[in-house]
Amino acid sequence: MTDVVARSADTSTERMPEAKTSGIRHRRRNPGASPWWALVFIGPTALGLLVFYLWPTVRTMFMSFTESGPFGGSEWVGLANYERLFQDPELIGALRNTAIYTGIALIGIPVAVAIAALLNTAGLKGRSVYRTLYFIPVVTMPAAIALVWRMIYNGDFGVLNTMLGWFGVEGRSWLTDPSTALVAIAVVGIWAGLGTNVVIFLAGLQGIPDTIMEAADLDGAGPVRKFFSITIPLLSPSIFFVSVISVIGALQVFDLIYMMLGVNNPAMPNTRTIVYLFYEAGFIDNERGYAAAIAFLLLLIILVLTVVQFRLQKKWVHYE
């Protein structure tokens, strides 16, 4: 009996050969997992950033250490342009004017928040019409904006002085008076960028859940309390974003000053910004190396202020 069982076991062993195990697991290759596909999609964007952003930055930094010749070419001068820049008395005035303009431009943020809150009122009719009207200056050419506001600010027949005369207030030449020219231009800058800020804030307000406001109503919170305790904290990410782009845009202001004042305006020393100083050095005096040093200084200022804003946003920006 034992022999029969042993023979049957040997026979079954011969009929069932051992499976070959190599220890290697074969995976089915996914053709979409190739890294070359990632390069195909990010390649155009990376190329655009390299050509239009990174290379001009590197080129500007290199030019800031050179001095251009009258007939072309350049000569390496090291830190001479930066030494001249920090000894230039016009730099302090340009930085002061730029800081004042930036501070006034930031006033447009609470104004835009208030307008967006009014447009977000429940039951308001024609919301899209109001939004379009506020956004029209954003898509208007800066030259057209400057031309219209020059007529408004005109000291002889301007609309603003005419309206002030109705209330017995004596007008003035707003764009040639050194004490009012920069403020007048900053007001135009706020008006021109108001539409973008209103649209951003309106989108943020519409993203606030209704359940939060309903809970506040049940707790007896009034409109003012809800606005400052609920709306503003939940809108803080949008406010932070607008503040960053507003500061960057204000630091680079040039077109409004150039087109509204002109070169021979007596108020120019009180309104010359750092970008206008760059324009004079690079395109009027043909000192490209010195202009590159001014541009690189502006880049550093924008970088530092942006980093500071991102550091401070941890203390007041509330993310859901």
PDB file of C-alpha atoms in Angstrom:
ATOM      1  CA  MET A   1       0.000   0.000   0.000  1.00  0.00           C
ATOM      2  CA  THR A   2       2.852   2.289   0.859  1.00  0.00           C
ATOM      3  CA  ASP A   3       4.532   1.566  -2.477  1.00  0.00           C
ATOM      4  CA  VAL A   4       1.339   2.469  -4.359  1.00  0.00           C
ATOM      5  CA  VAL A   5       1.032   5.825  -2.568  1.00  0.00           C
ATOM      6  CA  ALA A   6       4.693   6.622  -3.222  1.00  0.00           C
ATOM      7  CA  ARG A   7       4.375   5.801  -6.923  1.00  0.00           C
ATOM      8  CA  SER A   8       1.231   7.976  -7.257  1.00  0.00           C
ATOM      9  CA  ALA A   9       3.031  10.874  -5.558  1.00  0.00           C
ATOM     10  CA  ASP A  10       5.971  10.552  -7.923  1.00  0.00           C
ATOM     11  CA  THR A  11       3.596  10.431 -10.894  1.00  0.00           C
ATOM     12  CA  SER A  12       1.768  13.610  -9.794  1.00  0.00           C
ATOM     13  CA  THR A  13       5.072  15.322  -9.279  1.00  0.00           C
ATOM     14  CA  GLU A  14       6.135  14.456 -12.823  1.00  0.00           C
ATOM     15  CA  ARG A  15       2.800  15.668 -14.249  1.00  0.00           C
ATOM     16  CA  MET A  16       2.997  19.104 -12.492  1.00  0.00           C
ATOM     17  CA  PRO A  17       6.338  20.722 -13.314  1.00  0.00           C
ATOM     18  CA  GLU A  18       7.609  23.465 -11.046  1.00  0.00           C
ATOM     19  CA  ALA A  19       6.877  27.023 -12.122  1.00  0.00           C
ATOM     20  CA  LYS A  20       9.905  29.095 -12.965  1.00  0.00           C
ATOM     21  CA  THR A  21      10.235  32.082 -10.632  1.00  0.00           C
ATOM     22  CA  SER A  22      12.687  34.693 -11.782  1.00  0.00           C
ATOM     23  CA  GLY A  23      11.841  37.215  -9.020  1.00  0.00           C
ATOM     24  CA  ILE A  24      11.131  39.985 -11.577  1.00  0.00           C
ATOM     25  CA  ARG A  25       7.629  41.501 -11.799  1.00  0.00           C
ATOM     26  CA  HIS A  26       6.781  42.708 -15.262  1.00  0.00           C
ATOM     27  CA  ARG A  27       4.731  45.943 -15.318  1.00  0.00           C
ATOM     28  CA  ARG A  28       2.682  47.044 -18.237  1.00  0.00           C
ATOM     29  CA  ARG A  29       4.294  50.168 -19.642  1.00  0.00           C
ATOM     30  CA  ASN A  30       2.057  53.254 -19.688  1.00  0.00           C
ATOM     31  CA  PRO A  31       2.880  55.340 -22.773  1.00  0.00           C
ATOM     32  CA  GLY A  32       1.513  58.476 -21.086  1.00  0.00           C
ATOM     33  CA  ALA A  33       3.994  58.227 -18.195  1.00  0.00           C
ATOM     34  CA  SER A  34       6.968  59.275 -20.310  1.00  0.00           C
ATOM     35  CA  PRO A  35       8.750  62.399 -18.970  1.00  0.00           C
ATOM     36  CA  TRP A  36       8.961  63.737 -22.518  1.00  0.00           C
ATOM     37  CA  TRP A  37       5.227  64.484 -22.432  1.00  0.00           C
ATOM     38  CA  ALA A  38       5.786  66.800 -19.467  1.00  0.00           C
ATOM     39  CA  LEU A  39       8.434  68.667 -21.444  1.00  0.00           C
ATOM     40  CA  VAL A  40       6.040  69.025 -24.367  1.00  0.00           C
ATOM     41  CA  PHE A  41       3.460  70.779 -22.195  1.00  0.00           C
ATOM     42  CA  ILE A  42       5.723  72.926 -20.008  1.00  0.00           C
ATOM     43  CA  GLY A  43       8.275  73.613 -22.744  1.00  0.00           C
ATOM     44  CA  PRO A  44       6.534  76.637 -24.361  1.00  0.00           C
ATOM     45  CA  THR A  45       5.872  78.278 -20.990  1.00  0.00           C
ATOM     46  CA  ALA A  46       9.404  77.604 -19.771  1.00  0.00           C
ATOM     47  CA  LEU A  47      10.818  78.960 -23.030  1.00  0.00           C
ATOM     48  CA  GLY A  48       8.723  82.114 -22.737  1.00  0.00           C
ATOM     49  CA  LEU A  49       9.874  82.678 -19.148  1.00  0.00           C
ATOM     50  CA  LEU A  50      13.470  82.119 -20.174  1.00  0.00           C
ATOM     51  CA  VAL A  51      13.399  84.440 -23.187  1.00  0.00           C
ATOM     52  CA  PHE A  52      11.157  87.242 -21.903  1.00  0.00           C
ATOM     53  CA  TYR A  53      11.906  87.259 -18.165  1.00  0.00           C
ATOM     54  CA  LEU A  54      15.068  85.452 -17.093  1.00  0.00           C
ATOM     55  CA  TRP A  55      17.347  86.504 -19.958  1.00  0.00           C
ATOM     56  CA  PRO A  56      16.378  90.226 -19.807  1.00  0.00           C
ATOM     57  CA  THR A  57      17.001  90.160 -16.049  1.00  0.00           C
ATOM     58  CA  VAL A  58      20.454  88.637 -16.470  1.00  0.00           C
ATOM     59  CA  ARG A  59      21.216  91.009 -19.345  1.00  0.00           C
ATOM     60  CA  THR A  60      20.136  94.032 -17.318  1.00  0.00           C
ATOM     61  CA  MET A  61      22.275  92.966 -14.386  1.00  0.00           C
ATOM     62  CA  PHE A  62      25.287  92.591 -16.702  1.00  0.00           C
ATOM     63  CA  MET A  63      24.654  95.973 -18.337  1.00  0.00           C
ATOM     64  CA  SER A  64      24.535  97.647 -14.930  1.00  0.00           C
ATOM     65  CA  PHE A  65      28.254  96.940 -14.582  1.00  0.00           C
ATOM     66  CA  THR A  66      29.127  98.503 -17.946  1.00  0.00           C
ATOM     67  CA  GLU A  67      29.185 101.932 -19.542  1.00  0.00           C
ATOM     68  CA  SER A  68      27.864 102.454 -23.050  1.00  0.00           C
ATOM     69  CA  GLY A  69      29.901 104.281 -25.640  1.00  0.00           C
ATOM     70  CA  PRO A  70      28.530 107.125 -27.788  1.00  0.00           C
ATOM     71  CA  PHE A  71      28.755 104.988 -30.940  1.00  0.00           C
ATOM     72  CA  GLY A  72      27.736 101.656 -29.455  1.00  0.00           C
ATOM     73  CA  GLY A  73      29.650  99.076 -27.548  1.00  0.00           C
ATOM     74  CA  SER A  74      30.218  98.979 -23.821  1.00  0.00           C
ATOM     75  CA  GLU A  75      33.039  99.022 -21.308  1.00  0.00           C
ATOM     76  CA  TRP A  76      33.214  97.171 -17.998  1.00  0.00           C
ATOM     77  CA  VAL A  77      33.196  99.662 -15.111  1.00  0.00           C
ATOM     78  CA  GLY A  78      32.325  97.430 -12.163  1.00  0.00           C
ATOM     79  CA  LEU A  79      30.330  99.121  -9.397  1.00  0.00           C
ATOM     80  CA  ALA A  80      30.802 102.635 -10.763  1.00  0.00           C
ATOM     81  CA  ASN A  81      27.156 102.941 -11.867  1.00  0.00           C
ATOM     82  CA  TYR A  82      25.885 101.901  -8.449  1.00  0.00           C
ATOM     83  CA  GLU A  83      28.252 104.308  -6.684  1.00  0.00           C
ATOM     84  CA  ARG A  84      26.978 107.097  -8.908  1.00  0.00           C
ATOM     85  CA  LEU A  85      23.384 106.014  -8.333  1.00  0.00           C
ATOM     86  CA  PHE A  86      23.547 106.151  -4.553  1.00  0.00           C
ATOM     87  CA  GLN A  87      25.250 109.546  -4.744  1.00  0.00           C
ATOM     88  CA  ASP A  88      22.647 110.946  -7.139  1.00  0.00           C
ATOM     89  CA  PRO A  89      20.444 113.504  -5.320  1.00  0.00           C
ATOM     90  CA  GLU A  90      17.602 112.829  -7.765  1.00  0.00           C
ATOM     91  CA  LEU A  91      17.389 109.213  -6.553  1.00  0.00           C
ATOM     92  CA  ILE A  92      16.135 110.226  -3.102  1.00  0.00           C
ATOM     93  CA  GLY A  93      13.444 112.421  -4.640  1.00  0.00           C
ATOM     94  CA  ALA A  94      12.405 109.692  -7.068  1.00  0.00           C
ATOM     95  CA  LEU A  95      12.163 107.111  -4.277  1.00  0.00           C
ATOM     96  CA  ARG A  96      10.148 109.549  -2.144  1.00  0.00           C
ATOM     97  CA  ASN A  97       7.736 110.310  -4.986  1.00  0.00           C
ATOM     98  CA  THR A  98       7.369 106.605  -5.760  1.00  0.00           C
ATOM     99  CA  ALA A  99       6.640 105.817  -2.106  1.00  0.00           C
ATOM    100  CA  ILE A 100       4.033 108.601  -1.893  1.00  0.00           C
ATOM    101  CA  TYR A 101       2.338 107.439  -5.082  1.00  0.00           C
ATOM    102  CA  THR A 102       2.300 103.825  -3.826  1.00  0.00           C
ATOM    103  CA  GLY A 103       0.800 104.855  -0.492  1.00  0.00           C
ATOM    104  CA  ILE A 104      -1.961 106.840  -2.198  1.00  0.00           C
ATOM    105  CA  ALA A 105      -2.613 104.017  -4.668  1.00  0.00           C
ATOM    106  CA  LEU A 106      -3.244 101.593  -1.797  1.00  0.00           C
ATOM    107  CA  ILE A 107      -6.225 103.736  -0.765  1.00  0.00           C
ATOM    108  CA  GLY A 108      -7.986 102.246  -3.765  1.00  0.00           C
ATOM    109  CA  ILE A 109      -8.137  98.837  -2.023  1.00  0.00           C
ATOM    110  CA  PRO A 110     -10.675  99.760   0.699  1.00  0.00           C
ATOM    111  CA  VAL A 111     -12.594 101.786  -1.878  1.00  0.00           C
ATOM    112  CA  ALA A 112     -12.811  98.723  -4.121  1.00  0.00           C
ATOM    113  CA  VAL A 113     -13.865  96.536  -1.176  1.00  0.00           C
ATOM    114  CA  ALA A 114     -16.691  98.945  -0.319  1.00  0.00           C
ATOM    115  CA  ILE A 115     -17.897  99.098  -3.928  1.00  0.00           C
ATOM    116  CA  ALA A 116     -17.770  95.303  -4.263  1.00  0.00           C
ATOM    117  CA  ALA A 117     -19.749  94.916  -1.032  1.00  0.00           C
ATOM    118  CA  LEU A 118     -22.432  97.255  -2.375  1.00  0.00           C
ATOM    119  CA  LEU A 119     -22.568  95.380  -5.668  1.00  0.00           C
ATOM    120  CA  ASN A 120     -22.914  92.110  -3.758  1.00  0.00           C
ATOM    121  CA  THR A 121     -26.081  93.316  -2.038  1.00  0.00           C
ATOM    122  CA  ALA A 122     -28.864  90.752  -2.320  1.00  0.00           C
ATOM    123  CA  GLY A 123     -31.529  91.682  -4.853  1.00  0.00           C
ATOM    124  CA  LEU A 124     -29.422  94.317  -6.610  1.00  0.00           C
ATOM    125  CA  LYS A 125     -30.503  94.712 -10.226  1.00  0.00           C
ATOM    126  CA  GLY A 126     -28.067  95.430 -13.025  1.00  0.00           C
ATOM    127  CA  ARG A 127     -25.024  94.032 -11.217  1.00  0.00           C
ATOM    128  CA  SER A 128     -23.374  93.028 -14.491  1.00  0.00           C
ATOM    129  CA  VAL A 129     -23.931  96.545 -15.892  1.00  0.00           C
ATOM    130  CA  TYR A 130     -22.223  98.170 -12.921  1.00  0.00           C
ATOM    131  CA  ARG A 131     -19.385  95.675 -13.113  1.00  0.00           C
ATOM    132  CA  THR A 132     -18.879  96.484 -16.783  1.00  0.00           C
ATOM    133  CA  LEU A 133     -18.905 100.232 -16.160  1.00  0.00           C
ATOM    134  CA  TYR A 134     -16.246  99.906 -13.475  1.00  0.00           C
ATOM    135  CA  PHE A 135     -14.124  97.676 -15.713  1.00  0.00           C
ATOM    136  CA  ILE A 136     -14.154  99.951 -18.780  1.00  0.00           C
ATOM    137  CA  PRO A 137     -11.137 102.056 -17.625  1.00  0.00           C
ATOM    138  CA  VAL A 138      -9.077  98.866 -17.312  1.00  0.00           C
ATOM    139  CA  VAL A 139      -9.376  98.112 -21.033  1.00  0.00           C
ATOM    140  CA  THR A 140      -8.993 101.749 -22.081  1.00  0.00           C
ATOM    141  CA  MET A 141      -5.696 102.874 -23.562  1.00  0.00           C
ATOM    142  CA  PRO A 142      -3.530 104.840 -21.091  1.00  0.00           C
ATOM    143  CA  ALA A 143      -3.102 107.594 -23.676  1.00  0.00           C
ATOM    144  CA  ALA A 144      -6.861 108.106 -23.857  1.00  0.00           C
ATOM    145  CA  ILE A 145      -7.120 108.135 -20.063  1.00  0.00           C
ATOM    146  CA  ALA A 146      -4.346 110.709 -19.798  1.00  0.00           C
ATOM    147  CA  LEU A 147      -5.941 112.922 -22.458  1.00  0.00           C
ATOM    148  CA  VAL A 148      -9.354 112.914 -20.771  1.00  0.00           C
ATOM    149  CA  TRP A 149      -7.985 113.609 -17.305  1.00  0.00           C
ATOM    150  CA  ARG A 150      -5.735 116.384 -18.582  1.00  0.00           C
ATOM    151  CA  MET A 151      -8.877 118.159 -19.746  1.00  0.00           C
ATOM    152  CA  ILE A 152     -10.569 117.504 -16.412  1.00  0.00           C
ATOM    153  CA  TYR A 153      -7.596 118.906 -14.477  1.00  0.00           C
ATOM    154  CA  ASN A 154      -7.053 121.869 -16.793  1.00  0.00           C
ATOM    155  CA  GLY A 155      -6.612 125.056 -14.774  1.00  0.00           C
ATOM    156  CA  ASP A 156      -8.422 127.326 -17.254  1.00  0.00           C
ATOM    157  CA  PHE A 157     -11.413 125.371 -18.562  1.00  0.00           C
ATOM    158  CA  GLY A 158     -11.248 122.068 -16.709  1.00  0.00           C
ATOM    159  CA  VAL A 159     -14.382 120.299 -15.563  1.00  0.00           C
ATOM    160  CA  LEU A 160     -13.061 119.931 -12.007  1.00  0.00           C
ATOM    161  CA  ASN A 161     -12.457 123.656 -11.516  1.00  0.00           C
ATOM    162  CA  THR A 162     -15.851 124.429 -13.027  1.00  0.00           C
ATOM    163  CA  MET A 163     -17.589 122.139 -10.554  1.00  0.00           C
ATOM    164  CA  LEU A 164     -15.612 123.576  -7.650  1.00  0.00           C
ATOM    165  CA  GLY A 165     -16.648 127.064  -8.774  1.00  0.00           C
ATOM    166  CA  TRP A 166     -20.294 126.110  -8.263  1.00  0.00           C
ATOM    167  CA  PHE A 167     -19.550 125.787  -4.529  1.00  0.00           C
ATOM    168  CA  GLY A 168     -17.428 128.923  -4.350  1.00  0.00           C
ATOM    169  CA  VAL A 169     -14.113 127.038  -4.225  1.00  0.00           C
ATOM    170  CA  GLU A 170     -11.295 128.526  -6.250  1.00  0.00           C
ATOM    171  CA  GLY A 171      -9.667 126.050  -8.585  1.00  0.00           C
ATOM    172  CA  ARG A 172      -6.029 125.670  -9.423  1.00  0.00           C
ATOM    173  CA  SER A 173      -3.774 124.240 -12.089  1.00  0.00           C
ATOM    174  CA  TRP A 174      -3.686 120.727 -10.718  1.00  0.00           C
ATOM    175  CA  LEU A 175      -1.014 119.272 -13.002  1.00  0.00           C
ATOM    176  CA  THR A 176       1.465 122.151 -12.862  1.00  0.00           C
ATOM    177  CA  ASP A 177       1.256 122.813  -9.133  1.00  0.00           C
ATOM    178  CA  PRO A 178       4.056 120.821  -7.414  1.00  0.00           C
ATOM    179  CA  SER A 179       1.898 120.337  -4.316  1.00  0.00           C
ATOM    180  CA  THR A 180      -1.012 118.691  -6.154  1.00  0.00           C
ATOM    181  CA  ALA A 181       0.410 117.095  -9.311  1.00  0.00           C
ATOM    182  CA  LEU A 182       1.433 113.767  -7.760  1.00  0.00           C
ATOM    183  CA  VAL A 183      -1.829 113.396  -5.837  1.00  0.00           C
ATOM    184  CA  ALA A 184      -3.844 114.213  -8.969  1.00  0.00           C
ATOM    185  CA  ILE A 185      -2.015 111.528 -10.940  1.00  0.00           C
ATOM    186  CA  ALA A 186      -2.438 109.012  -8.114  1.00  0.00           C
ATOM    187  CA  VAL A 187      -6.207 109.612  -8.166  1.00  0.00           C
ATOM    188  CA  VAL A 188      -6.221 108.763 -11.863  1.00  0.00           C
ATOM    189  CA  GLY A 189      -4.226 105.616 -11.139  1.00  0.00           C
ATOM    190  CA  ILE A 190      -6.776 104.541  -8.519  1.00  0.00           C
ATOM    191  CA  TRP A 191      -9.651 105.210 -10.919  1.00  0.00           C
ATOM    192  CA  ALA A 192      -7.967 103.314 -13.766  1.00  0.00           C
ATOM    193  CA  GLY A 193      -7.300 100.189 -11.703  1.00  0.00           C
ATOM    194  CA  LEU A 194     -10.531 100.186  -9.711  1.00  0.00           C
ATOM    195  CA  GLY A 195     -12.349  97.860 -12.093  1.00  0.00           C
ATOM    196  CA  THR A 196      -9.896  94.984 -11.709  1.00  0.00           C
ATOM    197  CA  ASN A 197      -9.976  95.196  -7.922  1.00  0.00           C
ATOM    198  CA  VAL A 198     -13.768  95.379  -7.815  1.00  0.00           C
ATOM    199  CA  VAL A 199     -14.125  92.270  -9.991  1.00  0.00           C
ATOM    200  CA  ILE A 200     -11.647  90.327  -7.832  1.00  0.00           C
ATOM    201  CA  PHE A 201     -13.333  91.352  -4.587  1.00  0.00           C
ATOM    202  CA  LEU A 202     -16.793  90.687  -5.974  1.00  0.00           C
ATOM    203  CA  ALA A 203     -15.732  87.155  -6.899  1.00  0.00           C
ATOM    204  CA  GLY A 204     -14.330  86.687  -3.392  1.00  0.00           C
ATOM    205  CA  LEU A 205     -17.539  87.929  -1.779  1.00  0.00           C
ATOM    206  CA  GLN A 206     -19.657  85.617  -3.873  1.00  0.00           C
ATOM    207  CA  GLY A 207     -17.493  82.713  -2.701  1.00  0.00           C
ATOM    208  CA  ILE A 208     -18.385  83.247   0.974  1.00  0.00           C
ATOM    209  CA  PRO A 209     -20.854  80.526   2.031  1.00  0.00           C
ATOM    210  CA  ASP A 210     -24.369  81.746   2.819  1.00  0.00           C
ATOM    211  CA  THR A 211     -24.526  79.438   5.828  1.00  0.00           C
ATOM    212  CA  ILE A 212     -21.948  81.563   7.656  1.00  0.00           C
ATOM    213  CA  MET A 213     -24.002  84.718   7.163  1.00  0.00           C
ATOM    214  CA  GLU A 214     -27.177  82.899   8.208  1.00  0.00           C
ATOM    215  CA  ALA A 215     -25.455  81.722  11.389  1.00  0.00           C
ATOM    216  CA  ALA A 216     -24.375  85.297  12.102  1.00  0.00           C
ATOM    217  CA  ASP A 217     -27.959  86.495  11.626  1.00  0.00           C
ATOM    218  CA  LEU A 218     -29.143  83.901  14.127  1.00  0.00           C
ATOM    219  CA  ASP A 219     -26.557  85.179  16.605  1.00  0.00           C
ATOM    220  CA  GLY A 220     -27.925  88.698  16.206  1.00  0.00           C
ATOM    221  CA  ALA A 221     -24.978  90.226  14.350  1.00  0.00           C
ATOM    222  CA  GLY A 222     -25.720  93.445  12.472  1.00  0.00           C
ATOM    223  CA  PRO A 223     -24.504  94.404   8.988  1.00  0.00           C
ATOM    224  CA  VAL A 224     -21.480  96.321  10.282  1.00  0.00           C
ATOM    225  CA  ARG A 225     -20.434  93.538  12.632  1.00  0.00           C
ATOM    226  CA  LYS A 226     -20.811  90.927   9.895  1.00  0.00           C
ATOM    227  CA  PHE A 227     -18.766  93.044   7.485  1.00  0.00           C
ATOM    228  CA  PHE A 228     -15.782  93.498   9.810  1.00  0.00           C
ATOM    229  CA  SER A 229     -15.933  90.164  11.651  1.00  0.00           C
ATOM    230  CA  ILE A 230     -16.885  87.813   8.813  1.00  0.00           C
ATOM    231  CA  THR A 231     -16.615  89.438   5.394  1.00  0.00           C
ATOM    232  CA  ILE A 232     -13.202  91.059   5.786  1.00  0.00           C
ATOM    233  CA  PRO A 233     -11.472  87.984   7.328  1.00  0.00           C
ATOM    234  CA  LEU A 234     -12.894  85.669   4.656  1.00  0.00           C
ATOM    235  CA  LEU A 235     -11.980  88.191   1.966  1.00  0.00           C
ATOM    236  CA  SER A 236      -8.419  88.605   3.277  1.00  0.00           C
ATOM    237  CA  PRO A 237      -6.823  86.258   0.667  1.00  0.00           C
ATOM    238  CA  SER A 238      -8.249  88.438  -2.120  1.00  0.00           C
ATOM    239  CA  ILE A 239      -7.161  91.607  -0.306  1.00  0.00           C
ATOM    240  CA  PHE A 240      -3.656  90.198   0.044  1.00  0.00           C
ATOM    241  CA  PHE A 241      -3.469  89.341  -3.656  1.00  0.00           C
ATOM    242  CA  VAL A 242      -4.705  92.777  -4.705  1.00  0.00           C
ATOM    243  CA  SER A 243      -2.281  94.505  -2.329  1.00  0.00           C
ATOM    244  CA  VAL A 244       0.679  92.638  -3.817  1.00  0.00           C
ATOM    245  CA  ILE A 245      -0.171  93.454  -7.434  1.00  0.00           C
ATOM    246  CA  SER A 246      -1.108  97.034  -6.498  1.00  0.00           C
ATOM    247  CA  VAL A 247       2.256  97.682  -4.865  1.00  0.00           C
ATOM    248  CA  ILE A 248       4.136  96.177  -7.801  1.00  0.00           C
ATOM    249  CA  GLY A 249       2.106  98.215 -10.290  1.00  0.00           C
ATOM    250  CA  ALA A 250       2.463 101.456  -8.326  1.00  0.00           C
ATOM    251  CA  LEU A 251       6.233 101.084  -8.049  1.00  0.00           C
ATOM    252  CA  GLN A 252       6.410 100.855 -11.849  1.00  0.00           C
ATOM    253  CA  VAL A 253       4.219 103.855 -12.655  1.00  0.00           C
ATOM    254  CA  PHE A 254       5.431 105.822 -15.667  1.00  0.00           C
ATOM    255  CA  ASP A 255       2.869 106.176 -18.441  1.00  0.00           C
ATOM    256  CA  LEU A 256       0.442 108.434 -16.556  1.00  0.00           C
ATOM    257  CA  ILE A 257       3.236 110.774 -15.412  1.00  0.00           C
ATOM    258  CA  TYR A 258       4.804 110.936 -18.857  1.00  0.00           C
ATOM    259  CA  MET A 259       1.561 111.591 -20.747  1.00  0.00           C
ATOM    260  CA  MET A 260      -0.207 113.834 -18.243  1.00  0.00           C
ATOM    261  CA  LEU A 261       2.681 116.121 -17.292  1.00  0.00           C
ATOM    262  CA  GLY A 262       5.088 116.312 -20.184  1.00  0.00           C
ATOM    263  CA  VAL A 263       8.815 116.941 -20.105  1.00  0.00           C
ATOM    264  CA  ASN A 264       8.863 120.676 -19.362  1.00  0.00           C
ATOM    265  CA  ASN A 265       6.259 120.657 -16.587  1.00  0.00           C
ATOM    266  CA  PRO A 266       7.406 122.692 -13.540  1.00  0.00           C
ATOM    267  CA  ALA A 267       5.952 120.015 -11.259  1.00  0.00           C
ATOM    268  CA  MET A 268       8.155 117.267 -12.715  1.00  0.00           C
ATOM    269  CA  PRO A 269      10.772 117.308  -9.882  1.00  0.00           C
ATOM    270  CA  ASN A 270       7.962 116.578  -7.414  1.00  0.00           C
ATOM    271  CA  THR A 271       6.453 113.793  -9.503  1.00  0.00           C
ATOM    272  CA  ARG A 272       9.494 112.074 -11.035  1.00  0.00           C
ATOM    273  CA  THR A 273       9.405 108.396 -10.036  1.00  0.00           C
ATOM    274  CA  ILE A 274      12.188 105.858 -10.189  1.00  0.00           C
ATOM    275  CA  VAL A 275      10.928 104.479 -13.516  1.00  0.00           C
ATOM    276  CA  TYR A 276      10.883 107.996 -14.945  1.00  0.00           C
ATOM    277  CA  LEU A 277      14.462 108.389 -13.720  1.00  0.00           C
ATOM    278  CA  PHE A 278      15.283 105.185 -15.598  1.00  0.00           C
ATOM    279  CA  TYR A 279      13.623 106.591 -18.733  1.00  0.00           C
ATOM    280  CA  GLU A 280      15.644 109.804 -18.595  1.00  0.00           C
ATOM    281  CA  ALA A 281      18.933 107.947 -18.131  1.00  0.00           C
ATOM    282  CA  GLY A 282      18.340 105.297 -20.765  1.00  0.00           C
ATOM    283  CA  PHE A 283      16.384 107.069 -23.509  1.00  0.00           C
ATOM    284  CA  ILE A 284      17.261 110.749 -23.151  1.00  0.00           C
ATOM    285  CA  ASP A 285      20.827 110.756 -21.825  1.00  0.00           C
ATOM    286  CA  ASN A 286      21.654 107.428 -23.566  1.00  0.00           C
ATOM    287  CA  GLU A 287      23.374 106.090 -20.443  1.00  0.00           C
ATOM    288  CA  ARG A 288      22.261 102.500 -20.703  1.00  0.00           C
ATOM    289  CA  GLY A 289      24.542 101.147 -18.013  1.00  0.00           C
ATOM    290  CA  TYR A 290      23.337 103.703 -15.475  1.00  0.00           C
ATOM    291  CA  ALA A 291      19.726 103.051 -16.513  1.00  0.00           C
ATOM    292  CA  ALA A 292      20.266  99.305 -16.032  1.00  0.00           C
ATOM    293  CA  ALA A 293      21.541  99.991 -12.507  1.00  0.00           C
ATOM    294  CA  ILE A 294      18.335 101.951 -11.770  1.00  0.00           C
ATOM    295  CA  ALA A 295      16.208  99.128 -13.176  1.00  0.00           C
ATOM    296  CA  PHE A 296      18.041  96.518 -11.128  1.00  0.00           C
ATOM    297  CA  LEU A 297      17.611  98.631  -7.987  1.00  0.00           C
ATOM    298  CA  LEU A 298      13.865  98.782  -8.678  1.00  0.00           C
ATOM    299  CA  LEU A 299      13.833  95.000  -9.115  1.00  0.00           C
ATOM    300  CA  LEU A 300      15.447  94.563  -5.706  1.00  0.00           C
ATOM    301  CA  ILE A 301      12.974  96.970  -4.082  1.00  0.00           C
ATOM    302  CA  ILE A 302      10.006  95.093  -5.562  1.00  0.00           C
ATOM    303  CA  LEU A 303      11.503  91.768  -4.499  1.00  0.00           C
ATOM    304  CA  VAL A 304      12.087  92.911  -0.917  1.00  0.00           C
ATOM    305  CA  LEU A 305       8.623  94.450  -0.530  1.00  0.00           C
ATOM    306  CA  THR A 306       6.957  91.357  -1.985  1.00  0.00           C
ATOM    307  CA  VAL A 307       8.851  89.076   0.402  1.00  0.00           C
ATOM    308  CA  VAL A 308       7.851  91.317   3.317  1.00  0.00           C
ATOM    309  CA  GLN A 309       4.202  91.173   2.256  1.00  0.00           C
ATOM    310  CA  PHE A 310       4.317  87.386   2.062  1.00  0.00           C
ATOM    311  CA  ARG A 311       5.890  87.255   5.512  1.00  0.00           C
ATOM    312  CA  LEU A 312       3.283  89.556   7.039  1.00  0.00           C
ATOM    313  CA  GLN A 313       0.325  87.830   5.411  1.00  0.00           C
ATOM    314  CA  LYS A 314       0.671  84.954   7.883  1.00  0.00           C
ATOM    315  CA  LYS A 315      -0.559  87.303  10.615  1.00  0.00           C
ATOM    316  CA  TRP A 316      -3.700  88.666   8.995  1.00  0.00           C
ATOM    317  CA  VAL A 317      -4.711  86.500   6.026  1.00  0.00           C
ATOM    318  CA  HIS A 318      -7.189  83.744   6.920  1.00  0.00           C
ATOM    319  CA  TYR A 319      -7.501  80.761   4.629  1.00  0.00           C
ATOM    320  CA  GLU A 320     -10.392  78.342   4.949  1.00  0.00           C
TER     321      GLU A 320
END
